[in-house]
Short mmCIF file of C-alpha atoms in Angstrom, two decimals:
data_model
loop_
_atom_site.label_atom_id
_atom_site.label_comp_id
_atom_site.label_asym_id
_atom_site.label_seq_id
_atom_site.Cartn_x
_atom_site.Cartn_y
_atom_site.Cartn_z
CA UNK A 413 -0.05 -0.03 -0.01
CA UNK A 414 1.23 3.52 -0.97
CA UNK A 415 2.28 6.02 1.69
CA UNK A 416 0.58 9.23 1.06
CA UNK A 417 2.74 11.97 1.90
CA UNK A 418 2.36 16.15 1.48
CA UNK A 419 5.44 18.04 1.18
CA UNK A 420 5.35 21.47 2.20
CA UNK A 421 7.90 24.16 1.46
CA UNK A 422 7.04 26.78 3.71
CA UNK A 423 6.88 30.58 2.92
CA UNK A 424 4.98 33.45 3.42
CA UNK A 425 4.91 34.63 -0.21
CA UNK A 426 4.87 31.30 -2.07
CA UNK A 427 4.04 28.18 0.08
CA UNK A 428 4.43 25.05 -1.95
CA UNK A 429 2.20 22.12 -1.72
CA UNK A 430 2.73 18.73 -3.39
CA UNK A 431 0.85 15.24 -2.53
CA UNK A 432 2.84 11.92 -3.36
CA UNK A 433 1.95 8.53 -3.04
CA UNK A 434 5.16 6.28 -2.44
CA UNK A 435 5.01 2.71 -2.82
CA UNK A 436 6.99 0.03 -0.98
CA UNK A 437 9.26 -0.18 -3.77
CA UNK A 438 10.35 3.42 -3.97
CA UNK A 439 7.96 4.13 -7.08
CA UNK A 440 6.41 7.71 -6.38
CA UNK A 441 3.40 9.34 -8.21
CA UNK A 442 2.55 12.84 -8.00
CA UNK A 443 -1.16 13.04 -7.12
CA UNK A 444 -1.57 16.88 -6.84
CA UNK A 445 0.53 20.00 -6.52
CA UNK A 446 -0.14 23.84 -5.85
CA UNK A 447 1.01 27.05 -4.41
CA UNK A 448 -0.73 29.25 -1.76
CA UNK A 449 0.41 32.65 -2.23
CA UNK A 450 0.21 36.22 -0.75
CA UNK A 451 1.19 39.30 -1.57
CA UNK A 452 4.18 41.01 0.55
CA UNK A 453 1.72 44.14 0.77
CA UNK A 454 -0.48 41.93 2.47
CA UNK A 455 -0.78 42.32 6.43
CA UNK A 456 0.74 39.48 8.38
CA UNK A 457 -2.32 38.17 10.05
CA UNK A 458 -3.87 38.07 6.80
CA UNK A 459 -0.97 36.23 5.15
CA UNK A 460 -0.86 33.56 7.81
CA UNK A 461 -4.59 33.04 7.57
CA UNK A 462 -4.43 32.60 3.72
CA UNK A 463 -1.59 29.70 4.43
CA UNK A 464 -3.93 28.42 7.23
CA UNK A 465 -7.00 28.03 4.92
CA UNK A 466 -4.81 26.63 2.18
CA UNK A 467 -3.37 23.97 4.21
CA UNK A 468 -6.65 23.09 5.86
CA UNK A 469 -8.38 22.52 2.60
CA UNK A 470 -5.66 20.50 1.00
CA UNK A 471 -5.26 18.45 4.23
CA UNK A 472 -8.94 17.64 3.95
CA UNK A 473 -9.06 17.24 0.14
CA UNK A 474 -5.82 14.84 0.25
CA UNK A 475 -5.80 13.02 3.84
CA UNK A 476 -2.28 12.24 3.84
CA UNK A 477 -0.58 9.78 6.05
CA UNK A 478 2.38 12.23 6.90
CA UNK A 479 3.51 15.82 6.33
CA UNK A 480 6.97 16.44 5.33
CA UNK A 481 8.16 20.21 5.84
CA UNK A 482 11.28 21.69 5.05
CA UNK A 483 13.17 22.57 8.42
CA UNK A 484 13.88 26.09 8.99
CA UNK A 485 17.42 26.99 9.23
CA UNK A 486 19.59 30.29 9.70
CA UNK A 487 19.99 32.34 6.90
CA UNK A 488 21.32 35.62 6.40
CA UNK A 489 18.03 37.59 6.00
CA UNK A 490 16.11 37.28 9.74
CA UNK A 491 13.00 38.49 8.09
CA UNK A 492 12.96 35.71 5.78
CA UNK A 493 13.73 33.17 8.34
CA UNK A 494 10.97 34.31 10.51
CA UNK A 495 8.27 34.32 7.84
CA UNK A 496 9.56 30.88 6.66
CA UNK A 497 8.95 29.80 10.86
CA UNK A 498 5.53 31.44 10.78
CA UNK A 499 4.52 29.42 7.88
CA UNK A 500 5.71 26.39 9.03
CA UNK A 501 4.31 26.72 12.54
CA UNK A 502 0.83 27.27 10.59
CA UNK A 503 1.12 24.00 8.62
CA UNK A 504 2.54 21.98 11.52
CA UNK A 505 -0.71 22.98 13.77
CA UNK A 506 -3.01 22.16 10.83
CA UNK A 507 -1.31 18.59 10.97
CA UNK A 508 -1.49 18.13 14.54
CA UNK A 509 -5.27 19.03 14.62
CA UNK A 510 -6.04 16.22 12.26
CA UNK A 511 -3.47 13.57 14.22
CA UNK A 512 -1.00 13.61 11.14
CA UNK A 513 2.55 13.01 12.01
CA UNK A 514 4.95 15.78 10.59
CA UNK A 515 8.28 15.10 9.89
CA UNK A 516 11.19 17.99 9.21
CA UNK A 517 13.98 17.69 6.53
CA UNK A 518 16.59 20.27 5.96
CA UNK A 519 17.19 21.28 2.46
CA UNK A 520 20.48 19.61 2.30
CA UNK A 521 18.84 16.18 3.22
CA UNK A 522 16.25 16.83 0.75
CA UNK A 523 18.79 17.61 -1.90
CA UNK A 524 21.07 14.37 -1.14
CA UNK A 525 17.97 12.10 -1.09
CA UNK A 526 16.69 13.15 -4.42
CA UNK A 527 19.95 13.75 -6.41
CA UNK A 528 22.87 12.21 -4.68
CA UNK A 529 24.30 15.35 -3.78
CA UNK A 530 23.62 17.75 -0.56
CA UNK A 531 25.20 20.80 -2.72
CA UNK A 532 22.60 20.13 -5.81
CA UNK A 533 21.12 23.35 -7.47
CA UNK A 534 17.40 23.81 -7.65
CA UNK A 535 17.35 23.27 -11.07
CA UNK A 536 19.11 19.88 -10.49
CA UNK A 537 16.58 18.72 -7.85
CA UNK A 538 13.56 20.00 -10.10
CA UNK A 539 14.94 17.86 -12.84
CA UNK A 540 15.27 14.75 -10.82
CA UNK A 541 11.66 15.32 -8.98
CA UNK A 542 10.25 15.40 -12.79
CA UNK A 543 12.41 12.27 -13.85
CA UNK A 544 11.22 10.38 -10.35
CA UNK A 545 7.48 11.32 -10.93
CA UNK A 546 7.72 10.49 -14.52
CA UNK A 547 6.36 13.97 -15.49
CA UNK A 548 7.81 16.02 -18.77
CA UNK A 549 9.07 18.96 -16.69
CA UNK A 550 9.24 19.73 -12.98
CA UNK A 551 6.24 21.30 -11.15
CA UNK A 552 5.94 24.84 -11.32
CA UNK A 553 6.97 27.37 -9.60
CA UNK A 554 10.17 26.18 -8.13
CA UNK A 555 8.29 25.83 -4.62
CA UNK A 556 6.08 23.28 -5.81
CA UNK A 557 9.16 21.27 -7.42
CA UNK A 558 10.54 21.88 -3.85
CA UNK A 559 7.55 20.34 -2.10
CA UNK A 560 7.50 17.39 -4.28
CA UNK A 561 11.15 17.05 -3.36
CA UNK A 562 10.11 17.07 0.35
CA UNK A 563 7.51 14.46 0.00
CA UNK A 564 9.72 12.13 -2.21
CA UNK A 565 12.42 12.41 0.71
CA UNK A 566 10.42 11.70 3.29
CA UNK A 567 8.69 8.54 1.48
CA UNK A 568 11.92 6.87 0.74
CA UNK A 569 13.68 7.72 3.90
CA UNK A 570 11.13 8.71 6.50
CA UNK A 571 8.81 6.18 6.81
CA UNK A 572 8.08 3.93 3.67
CA UNK A 573 8.45 0.22 4.30
CA UNK A 574 11.99 -0.61 3.88
CA UNK A 575 13.35 2.76 4.13
CA UNK A 576 16.63 3.55 6.08
CA UNK A 577 14.44 4.56 8.88
CA UNK A 578 12.64 1.85 9.26
CA UNK A 579 15.61 -0.38 9.29
CA UNK A 580 17.89 1.43 10.90
CA UNK A 581 20.46 1.71 8.05
CA UNK A 582 23.36 3.97 8.51
CA UNK A 583 25.75 6.07 6.31
CA UNK A 584 28.51 3.43 6.53
CA UNK A 585 26.32 0.40 5.76
CA UNK A 586 27.18 -1.57 2.46
CA UNK A 587 24.79 -1.77 -0.19
CA UNK A 588 23.73 1.68 -0.21
CA UNK A 589 23.39 3.75 -3.49
CA UNK A 590 25.52 6.86 -3.77
CA UNK A 591 22.23 8.85 -3.22
CA UNK A 592 21.31 6.91 -0.13
CA UNK A 593 25.03 7.50 1.46
CA UNK A 594 24.85 10.95 0.82
CA UNK A 595 21.31 11.62 2.31
CA UNK A 596 22.66 9.40 5.09
CA UNK A 597 25.78 11.55 5.57
CA UNK A 598 23.66 14.95 5.29
CA UNK A 599 21.11 13.51 8.08
CA UNK A 600 24.10 12.98 10.39
CA UNK A 601 25.64 16.29 9.59
CA UNK A 602 22.71 17.90 10.47
CA UNK A 603 21.80 15.99 13.61
CA UNK A 604 25.59 16.83 15.04
CA UNK A 605 24.98 20.57 14.36
CA UNK A 606 22.11 20.42 16.69
#
């Protein structure tokens, strides 16, 4: 049975949402994708309300097994980090109200899981998302492709039967693909940084 994952690339201006079904054999299929957007000129309370209404409708429509949300990390622009964190909080609360588990993945983990390199460009991630999901081109805008990448990452690594998380496979284990080794190393580095 497929694991239904909603990936969320949080943001106040563009919050990417993707629904991906991941089968035990790792075959991933895109179910739906969208972006909830608000104008920077809109008052903050209204921006957060728009995201809340968008994620509520999305979760009610798609009934996922789990949410995969991009983990907020330090950037140079504090206001961008704050907006991302606020949007993430809205999404996490919406999931909690429905009893849907939430997993957080760093951008480096996602890049490594999808492309094999934690340093991959957005374009490389989009290209691999399209290939994995058997699409002619990556979902647009990039926030939608990033949300799909988050869903794929969690389905492959977070909770799908036979995934690393369910078997306890580590970065040094034999039999891993280069992408699996890169992902495990990125995850270990993230844990070390706290």
